Amino acid sequence: MQKKMATPLYIVVVNWHSVDYTTRCMSSIFQSEYKDLKVILIDNSSDSKIDNLKKRFPQVDILKMSTNLGFSGANNVGIKKALSQNAKYIFLMNNDTVADRQMFSVLMKNVTSSDKLGIIGPKMYSEVPDNKIWFYAGKMNWYKGKMEITGENIIDNGQYERAIDSDYIPGAGMLVKREVFEDIGFLNEDYFCNWEDVEFGHRAKAKKWKINVIPQAKLWHKVSASTPNQLAYYFTYRNKLFFMKNY
């Protein structure tokens, strides 16, 4: 019997003055048990160290930007490149994350479970301690103007093990079907960075796409390691107000 071929998964990673984190991220990607991976790296910073990374991971397709396009703009470049190569599934991954070896396999197994399941993601942990949950699911509280995160900062003792509906998946680790981009478009570049994932999820749900977290898939995130704190705070609060005003 002929062995069934795996479906290619395209992974888009953005680097911005943080090649050390990006190198660690790439190592975790290529240690995955899921092998049919196509990695597109967007260098948002014209970092000279990126050439060393290319030597270590020659299979990575590196696109160098002449200016900082932000998280949204840079990811959109990678998404469009993947779609031009007929990608059916695209995983957006922060460069300051590390994937569990089974993460991509688990996600790819689950993403095909429903035609309307358009976006899925893993359970996400902080790095220290490595069993402290950073994200399990998100629900928008419109009254408070706040995204409420289930499981945030709670030690994982097995209490969050069922697949769950979410209003969004963080851009740190989000798997999106091709049809979702074709239906609702790309990340909103007006957001530059932060809350673009919330806005993307909101547009997807408005078009009746389902968004699920698959907790058996796991990702560790060194939160905001690649974005200076002051910049992160500015865009977080600016974009939250922008989101609330527009929706």
PDB file of C-alpha atoms in Angstrom:
ATOM      1  CA  MET A   1       0.000   0.000   0.000  1.00  0.00           C
ATOM      2  CA  GLN A   2       1.359   3.424  -0.947  1.00  0.00           C
ATOM      3  CA  LYS A   3       2.018   5.639   2.056  1.00  0.00           C
ATOM      4  CA  LYS A   4      -0.181   8.729   2.237  1.00  0.00           C
ATOM      5  CA  MET A   5       1.806  11.926   1.706  1.00  0.00           C
ATOM      6  CA  ALA A   6       1.715  14.540   4.470  1.00  0.00           C
ATOM      7  CA  THR A   7       0.149  17.895   3.676  1.00  0.00           C
ATOM      8  CA  PRO A   8       2.737  20.690   3.587  1.00  0.00           C
ATOM      9  CA  LEU A   9       2.484  23.214   6.413  1.00  0.00           C
ATOM     10  CA  TYR A  10       3.874  26.661   5.733  1.00  0.00           C
ATOM     11  CA  ILE A  11       5.324  28.488   8.736  1.00  0.00           C
ATOM     12  CA  VAL A  12       5.814  32.266   8.715  1.00  0.00           C
ATOM     13  CA  VAL A  13       8.242  33.747  11.258  1.00  0.00           C
ATOM     14  CA  VAL A  14       9.221  37.428  11.599  1.00  0.00           C
ATOM     15  CA  ASN A  15      12.664  38.488  12.814  1.00  0.00           C
ATOM     16  CA  TRP A  16      13.335  41.955  14.203  1.00  0.00           C
ATOM     17  CA  HIS A  17      16.795  42.441  15.743  1.00  0.00           C
ATOM     18  CA  SER A  18      16.573  39.110  17.551  1.00  0.00           C
ATOM     19  CA  VAL A  19      18.405  36.461  15.553  1.00  0.00           C
ATOM     20  CA  ASP A  20      19.327  34.503  18.689  1.00  0.00           C
ATOM     21  CA  TYR A  21      15.643  33.940  19.495  1.00  0.00           C
ATOM     22  CA  THR A  22      14.906  33.226  15.841  1.00  0.00           C
ATOM     23  CA  THR A  23      17.663  30.596  15.714  1.00  0.00           C
ATOM     24  CA  ARG A  24      16.221  28.867  18.768  1.00  0.00           C
ATOM     25  CA  CYS A  25      12.745  28.982  17.213  1.00  0.00           C
ATOM     26  CA  MET A  26      14.047  27.446  13.979  1.00  0.00           C
ATOM     27  CA  SER A  27      15.736  24.655  15.902  1.00  0.00           C
ATOM     28  CA  SER A  28      12.453  23.715  17.555  1.00  0.00           C
ATOM     29  CA  ILE A  29      10.646  23.788  14.193  1.00  0.00           C
ATOM     30  CA  PHE A  30      13.069  21.394  12.533  1.00  0.00           C
ATOM     31  CA  GLN A  31      13.077  19.052  15.533  1.00  0.00           C
ATOM     32  CA  SER A  32       9.344  18.562  15.034  1.00  0.00           C
ATOM     33  CA  GLU A  33       8.028  15.081  14.301  1.00  0.00           C
ATOM     34  CA  TYR A  34       5.985  16.648  11.458  1.00  0.00           C
ATOM     35  CA  LYS A  35       8.471  16.868   8.614  1.00  0.00           C
ATOM     36  CA  ASP A  36       6.665  18.451   5.662  1.00  0.00           C
ATOM     37  CA  LEU A  37       7.373  22.020   6.760  1.00  0.00           C
ATOM     38  CA  LYS A  38       8.043  25.026   4.531  1.00  0.00           C
ATOM     39  CA  VAL A  39       9.491  27.925   6.527  1.00  0.00           C
ATOM     40  CA  ILE A  40       9.350  31.530   5.369  1.00  0.00           C
ATOM     41  CA  LEU A  41      11.347  33.967   7.486  1.00  0.00           C
ATOM     42  CA  ILE A  42      10.700  37.692   7.133  1.00  0.00           C
ATOM     43  CA  ASP A  43      13.671  39.773   8.259  1.00  0.00           C
ATOM     44  CA  ASN A  44      12.152  43.070   9.363  1.00  0.00           C
ATOM     45  CA  SER A  45      15.443  44.597  10.495  1.00  0.00           C
ATOM     46  CA  SER A  46      18.137  44.064   7.827  1.00  0.00           C
ATOM     47  CA  ASP A  47      20.067  42.160  10.490  1.00  0.00           C
ATOM     48  CA  SER A  48      23.520  41.081   9.254  1.00  0.00           C
ATOM     49  CA  LYS A  49      23.370  38.047  11.563  1.00  0.00           C
ATOM     50  CA  ILE A  50      20.581  36.624   9.434  1.00  0.00           C
ATOM     51  CA  ASP A  51      23.175  35.328   6.968  1.00  0.00           C
ATOM     52  CA  ASN A  52      24.599  33.061   9.680  1.00  0.00           C
ATOM     53  CA  LEU A  53      21.119  31.692  10.312  1.00  0.00           C
ATOM     54  CA  LYS A  54      20.759  30.941   6.601  1.00  0.00           C
ATOM     55  CA  LYS A  55      23.972  28.912   6.704  1.00  0.00           C
ATOM     56  CA  ARG A  56      22.623  26.854   9.594  1.00  0.00           C
ATOM     57  CA  PHE A  57      19.139  26.417   8.083  1.00  0.00           C
ATOM     58  CA  PRO A  58      19.583  26.579   4.297  1.00  0.00           C
ATOM     59  CA  GLN A  59      16.067  25.209   3.768  1.00  0.00           C
ATOM     60  CA  VAL A  60      14.538  28.430   5.154  1.00  0.00           C
ATOM     61  CA  ASP A  61      13.249  30.940   2.607  1.00  0.00           C
ATOM     62  CA  ILE A  62      14.436  34.339   3.918  1.00  0.00           C
ATOM     63  CA  LEU A  63      12.825  37.540   2.661  1.00  0.00           C
ATOM     64  CA  LYS A  64      14.662  40.721   3.668  1.00  0.00           C
ATOM     65  CA  MET A  65      12.604  43.868   4.093  1.00  0.00           C
ATOM     66  CA  SER A  66      14.101  47.313   3.459  1.00  0.00           C
ATOM     67  CA  THR A  67      12.003  48.824   6.245  1.00  0.00           C
ATOM     68  CA  ASN A  68      10.223  47.628   9.388  1.00  0.00           C
ATOM     69  CA  LEU A  69       6.724  46.624   8.271  1.00  0.00           C
ATOM     70  CA  GLY A  70       5.594  45.725  11.772  1.00  0.00           C
ATOM     71  CA  PHE A  71       4.261  42.347  12.837  1.00  0.00           C
ATOM     72  CA  SER A  72       1.146  42.591  10.683  1.00  0.00           C
ATOM     73  CA  GLY A  73       2.824  43.849   7.527  1.00  0.00           C
ATOM     74  CA  ALA A  74       5.733  41.434   7.695  1.00  0.00           C
ATOM     75  CA  ASN A  75       3.462  38.445   8.322  1.00  0.00           C
ATOM     76  CA  ASN A  76       1.306  39.485   5.388  1.00  0.00           C
ATOM     77  CA  VAL A  77       4.364  39.368   3.129  1.00  0.00           C
ATOM     78  CA  GLY A  78       5.021  35.802   4.271  1.00  0.00           C
ATOM     79  CA  ILE A  79       1.373  34.774   4.026  1.00  0.00           C
ATOM     80  CA  LYS A  80       1.118  36.051   0.444  1.00  0.00           C
ATOM     81  CA  LYS A  81       4.347  34.245  -0.476  1.00  0.00           C
ATOM     82  CA  ALA A  82       2.959  31.008   0.977  1.00  0.00           C
ATOM     83  CA  LEU A  83      -0.372  31.415  -0.819  1.00  0.00           C
ATOM     84  CA  SER A  84       1.461  32.019  -4.101  1.00  0.00           C
ATOM     85  CA  GLN A  85       3.005  28.576  -3.585  1.00  0.00           C
ATOM     86  CA  ASN A  86      -0.475  27.047  -3.136  1.00  0.00           C
ATOM     87  CA  ALA A  87      -0.247  26.679   0.640  1.00  0.00           C
ATOM     88  CA  LYS A  88      -3.393  25.185   2.178  1.00  0.00           C
ATOM     89  CA  TYR A  89      -2.336  25.744   5.779  1.00  0.00           C
ATOM     90  CA  ILE A  90      -0.225  28.563   7.200  1.00  0.00           C
ATOM     91  CA  PHE A  91       1.124  28.755  10.746  1.00  0.00           C
ATOM     92  CA  LEU A  92       2.109  32.179  12.078  1.00  0.00           C
ATOM     93  CA  MET A  93       4.790  31.779  14.739  1.00  0.00           C
ATOM     94  CA  ASN A  94       6.559  34.330  16.917  1.00  0.00           C
ATOM     95  CA  ASN A  95      10.336  34.091  16.785  1.00  0.00           C
ATOM     96  CA  ASP A  96      10.495  34.060  20.608  1.00  0.00           C
ATOM     97  CA  THR A  97       8.584  30.793  20.839  1.00  0.00           C
ATOM     98  CA  VAL A  98       9.582  27.135  21.071  1.00  0.00           C
ATOM     99  CA  ALA A  99       7.338  24.371  19.747  1.00  0.00           C
ATOM    100  CA  ASP A 100       6.759  20.990  21.328  1.00  0.00           C
ATOM    101  CA  ARG A 101       7.917  18.211  18.974  1.00  0.00           C
ATOM    102  CA  GLN A 102       4.320  16.982  18.504  1.00  0.00           C
ATOM    103  CA  MET A 103       2.675  20.397  18.164  1.00  0.00           C
ATOM    104  CA  PHE A 104       2.466  20.596  14.369  1.00  0.00           C
ATOM    105  CA  SER A 105       1.323  16.976  14.072  1.00  0.00           C
ATOM    106  CA  VAL A 106      -1.480  17.518  16.581  1.00  0.00           C
ATOM    107  CA  LEU A 107      -2.633  20.738  14.932  1.00  0.00           C
ATOM    108  CA  MET A 108      -2.580  19.295  11.418  1.00  0.00           C
ATOM    109  CA  LYS A 109      -4.595  16.292  12.583  1.00  0.00           C
ATOM    110  CA  ASN A 110      -7.269  18.550  14.092  1.00  0.00           C
ATOM    111  CA  VAL A 111      -7.498  21.344  11.530  1.00  0.00           C
ATOM    112  CA  THR A 112      -9.298  19.076   9.047  1.00  0.00           C
ATOM    113  CA  SER A 113     -11.987  17.964  11.522  1.00  0.00           C
ATOM    114  CA  SER A 114     -14.535  20.521  10.279  1.00  0.00           C
ATOM    115  CA  ASP A 115     -14.924  22.565   7.116  1.00  0.00           C
ATOM    116  CA  LYS A 116     -15.799  25.666   9.149  1.00  0.00           C
ATOM    117  CA  LEU A 117     -12.913  25.253  11.572  1.00  0.00           C
ATOM    118  CA  GLY A 118     -10.723  27.998  10.120  1.00  0.00           C
ATOM    119  CA  ILE A 119      -8.204  28.935  12.810  1.00  0.00           C
ATOM    120  CA  ILE A 120      -6.642  26.747  15.493  1.00  0.00           C
ATOM    121  CA  GLY A 121      -3.793  27.087  17.922  1.00  0.00           C
ATOM    122  CA  PRO A 122      -1.922  25.332  20.731  1.00  0.00           C
ATOM    123  CA  LYS A 123      -2.109  25.817  24.461  1.00  0.00           C
ATOM    124  CA  MET A 124       0.631  28.338  25.199  1.00  0.00           C
ATOM    125  CA  TYR A 125       2.940  28.513  28.187  1.00  0.00           C
ATOM    126  CA  SER A 126       5.312  31.060  29.645  1.00  0.00           C
ATOM    127  CA  GLU A 127       8.932  29.963  29.677  1.00  0.00           C
ATOM    128  CA  VAL A 128       9.455  30.295  33.425  1.00  0.00           C
ATOM    129  CA  PRO A 129       8.080  28.252  34.978  1.00  0.00           C
ATOM    130  CA  ASP A 130       7.482  26.117  31.914  1.00  0.00           C
ATOM    131  CA  ASN A 131       4.164  24.754  33.215  1.00  0.00           C
ATOM    132  CA  LYS A 132       2.558  28.175  33.750  1.00  0.00           C
ATOM    133  CA  ILE A 133      -0.164  28.792  31.184  1.00  0.00           C
ATOM    134  CA  TRP A 134       0.021  31.981  29.134  1.00  0.00           C
ATOM    135  CA  PHE A 135      -3.004  31.298  26.916  1.00  0.00           C
ATOM    136  CA  TYR A 136      -5.703  28.631  26.841  1.00  0.00           C
ATOM    137  CA  ALA A 137      -8.617  30.592  25.356  1.00  0.00           C
ATOM    138  CA  GLY A 138      -9.756  34.181  24.949  1.00  0.00           C
ATOM    139  CA  LYS A 139     -13.199  35.733  25.324  1.00  0.00           C
ATOM    140  CA  MET A 140     -13.858  39.396  24.540  1.00  0.00           C
ATOM    141  CA  ASN A 141     -15.560  41.279  27.386  1.00  0.00           C
ATOM    142  CA  TRP A 142     -17.115  44.142  25.463  1.00  0.00           C
ATOM    143  CA  TYR A 143     -18.403  45.832  28.630  1.00  0.00           C
ATOM    144  CA  LYS A 144     -14.899  46.100  30.109  1.00  0.00           C
ATOM    145  CA  GLY A 145     -13.148  46.504  26.777  1.00  0.00           C
ATOM    146  CA  LYS A 146     -10.879  43.610  27.702  1.00  0.00           C
ATOM    147  CA  MET A 147      -9.850  40.271  26.252  1.00  0.00           C
ATOM    148  CA  GLU A 148     -10.234  37.805  29.135  1.00  0.00           C
ATOM    149  CA  ILE A 149      -7.763  34.926  28.967  1.00  0.00           C
ATOM    150  CA  THR A 150      -8.751  31.565  30.433  1.00  0.00           C
ATOM    151  CA  GLY A 151      -5.935  29.889  32.350  1.00  0.00           C
ATOM    152  CA  GLU A 152      -3.599  32.885  32.277  1.00  0.00           C
ATOM    153  CA  ASN A 153      -0.754  32.588  34.826  1.00  0.00           C
ATOM    154  CA  ILE A 154      -2.198  29.358  36.237  1.00  0.00           C
ATOM    155  CA  ILE A 155      -0.006  26.296  36.751  1.00  0.00           C
ATOM    156  CA  ASP A 156      -1.133  23.502  34.436  1.00  0.00           C
ATOM    157  CA  ASN A 157      -2.201  20.472  36.443  1.00  0.00           C
ATOM    158  CA  GLY A 158      -4.215  18.926  33.628  1.00  0.00           C
ATOM    159  CA  GLN A 159      -7.331  21.039  34.215  1.00  0.00           C
ATOM    160  CA  TYR A 160      -7.374  22.482  30.674  1.00  0.00           C
ATOM    161  CA  GLU A 161      -7.257  19.442  28.402  1.00  0.00           C
ATOM    162  CA  ARG A 162     -10.338  19.745  26.209  1.00  0.00           C
ATOM    163  CA  ALA A 163     -10.502  21.514  22.858  1.00  0.00           C
ATOM    164  CA  ILE A 164     -12.197  24.855  23.369  1.00  0.00           C
ATOM    165  CA  ASP A 165     -13.744  27.646  21.331  1.00  0.00           C
ATOM    166  CA  SER A 166     -11.901  30.972  21.472  1.00  0.00           C
ATOM    167  CA  ASP A 167     -12.519  34.477  20.138  1.00  0.00           C
ATOM    168  CA  TYR A 168      -8.987  34.540  18.767  1.00  0.00           C
ATOM    169  CA  ILE A 169      -5.645  32.766  18.663  1.00  0.00           C
ATOM    170  CA  PRO A 170      -2.530  34.790  19.545  1.00  0.00           C
ATOM    171  CA  GLY A 171      -0.255  35.531  16.608  1.00  0.00           C
ATOM    172  CA  ALA A 172       2.482  33.823  18.616  1.00  0.00           C
ATOM    173  CA  GLY A 173       1.157  30.515  17.262  1.00  0.00           C
ATOM    174  CA  MET A 174      -1.846  30.541  14.935  1.00  0.00           C
ATOM    175  CA  LEU A 175      -2.699  28.017  12.199  1.00  0.00           C
ATOM    176  CA  VAL A 176      -4.981  29.407   9.499  1.00  0.00           C
ATOM    177  CA  LYS A 177      -6.636  27.677   6.558  1.00  0.00           C
ATOM    178  CA  ARG A 178      -6.088  29.191   3.124  1.00  0.00           C
ATOM    179  CA  GLU A 179      -9.840  29.703   2.724  1.00  0.00           C
ATOM    180  CA  VAL A 180      -9.930  32.071   5.712  1.00  0.00           C
ATOM    181  CA  PHE A 181      -7.460  34.476   4.090  1.00  0.00           C
ATOM    182  CA  GLU A 182      -9.390  34.218   0.834  1.00  0.00           C
ATOM    183  CA  ASP A 183     -12.612  35.027   2.697  1.00  0.00           C
ATOM    184  CA  ILE A 184     -11.641  37.820   5.110  1.00  0.00           C
ATOM    185  CA  GLY A 185      -8.261  39.064   3.895  1.00  0.00           C
ATOM    186  CA  PHE A 186      -5.019  39.451   5.806  1.00  0.00           C
ATOM    187  CA  LEU A 187      -3.831  40.896   9.117  1.00  0.00           C
ATOM    188  CA  ASN A 188      -4.826  44.541   9.538  1.00  0.00           C
ATOM    189  CA  GLU A 189      -1.638  46.537   8.954  1.00  0.00           C
ATOM    190  CA  ASP A 190      -3.083  49.606  10.700  1.00  0.00           C
ATOM    191  CA  TYR A 191      -2.393  47.742  13.955  1.00  0.00           C
ATOM    192  CA  PHE A 192       1.347  47.357  13.184  1.00  0.00           C
ATOM    193  CA  CYS A 193       1.777  45.004  16.176  1.00  0.00           C
ATOM    194  CA  ASN A 194      -0.476  43.792  19.024  1.00  0.00           C
ATOM    195  CA  TRP A 195      -4.255  43.222  18.851  1.00  0.00           C
ATOM    196  CA  GLU A 196      -4.000  42.451  15.135  1.00  0.00           C
ATOM    197  CA  ASP A 197      -4.692  38.820  16.069  1.00  0.00           C
ATOM    198  CA  VAL A 198      -7.790  39.805  18.057  1.00  0.00           C
ATOM    199  CA  GLU A 199      -9.065  41.879  15.144  1.00  0.00           C
ATOM    200  CA  PHE A 200      -8.354  39.041  12.699  1.00  0.00           C
ATOM    201  CA  GLY A 201     -10.256  36.583  14.890  1.00  0.00           C
ATOM    202  CA  HIS A 202     -13.183  38.985  15.156  1.00  0.00           C
ATOM    203  CA  ARG A 203     -13.455  39.268  11.373  1.00  0.00           C
ATOM    204  CA  ALA A 204     -13.206  35.488  11.015  1.00  0.00           C
ATOM    205  CA  LYS A 205     -15.998  34.851  13.513  1.00  0.00           C
ATOM    206  CA  ALA A 206     -18.156  37.475  11.816  1.00  0.00           C
ATOM    207  CA  LYS A 207     -17.917  35.273   8.713  1.00  0.00           C
ATOM    208  CA  LYS A 208     -18.889  32.192  10.769  1.00  0.00           C
ATOM    209  CA  TRP A 209     -15.433  30.601  10.902  1.00  0.00           C
ATOM    210  CA  LYS A 210     -14.772  28.535  14.039  1.00  0.00           C
ATOM    211  CA  ILE A 211     -11.692  29.174  16.171  1.00  0.00           C
ATOM    212  CA  ASN A 212     -10.413  26.415  18.465  1.00  0.00           C
ATOM    213  CA  VAL A 213      -7.534  25.806  20.853  1.00  0.00           C
ATOM    214  CA  ILE A 214      -6.178  22.252  20.816  1.00  0.00           C
ATOM    215  CA  PRO A 215      -4.494  21.842  24.235  1.00  0.00           C
ATOM    216  CA  GLN A 216      -2.608  18.666  23.329  1.00  0.00           C
ATOM    217  CA  ALA A 217      -0.531  20.925  21.068  1.00  0.00           C
ATOM    218  CA  LYS A 218       1.910  22.969  23.142  1.00  0.00           C
ATOM    219  CA  LEU A 219       4.007  26.081  22.590  1.00  0.00           C
ATOM    220  CA  TRP A 220       6.294  28.023  24.912  1.00  0.00           C
ATOM    221  CA  HIS A 221       6.469  31.808  24.544  1.00  0.00           C
ATOM    222  CA  LYS A 222       9.058  34.206  25.934  1.00  0.00           C
ATOM    223  CA  VAL A 223       6.474  37.006  26.013  1.00  0.00           C
ATOM    224  CA  SER A 224       7.447  40.267  24.267  1.00  0.00           C
ATOM    225  CA  ALA A 225      11.095  39.229  24.103  1.00  0.00           C
ATOM    226  CA  SER A 226      11.362  40.526  20.551  1.00  0.00           C
ATOM    227  CA  THR A 227       9.511  43.813  21.182  1.00  0.00           C
ATOM    228  CA  PRO A 228      10.756  46.558  23.572  1.00  0.00           C
ATOM    229  CA  ASN A 229       8.385  46.977  26.529  1.00  0.00           C
ATOM    230  CA  GLN A 230       7.542  50.645  25.898  1.00  0.00           C
ATOM    231  CA  LEU A 231       6.745  49.924  22.257  1.00  0.00           C
ATOM    232  CA  ALA A 232       4.635  46.899  23.202  1.00  0.00           C
ATOM    233  CA  TYR A 233       2.667  48.881  25.800  1.00  0.00           C
ATOM    234  CA  TYR A 234       2.042  51.729  23.364  1.00  0.00           C
ATOM    235  CA  PHE A 235       0.662  49.543  20.594  1.00  0.00           C
ATOM    236  CA  THR A 236      -1.316  47.347  23.005  1.00  0.00           C
ATOM    237  CA  TYR A 237      -3.293  50.253  24.433  1.00  0.00           C
ATOM    238  CA  ARG A 238      -3.515  52.206  21.190  1.00  0.00           C
ATOM    239  CA  ASN A 239      -4.768  49.211  19.261  1.00  0.00           C
ATOM    240  CA  LYS A 240      -7.221  48.145  21.954  1.00  0.00           C
ATOM    241  CA  LEU A 241      -8.842  51.580  21.727  1.00  0.00           C
ATOM    242  CA  PHE A 242      -8.712  51.370  17.945  1.00  0.00           C
ATOM    243  CA  PHE A 243     -10.421  47.963  18.031  1.00  0.00           C
ATOM    244  CA  MET A 244     -13.165  49.083  20.428  1.00  0.00           C
ATOM    245  CA  LYS A 245     -13.842  52.192  18.332  1.00  0.00           C
ATOM    246  CA  ASN A 246     -14.170  50.220  15.103  1.00  0.00           C
ATOM    247  CA  TYR A 247     -16.248  47.308  16.429  1.00  0.00           C
TER     248      TYR A 247
END
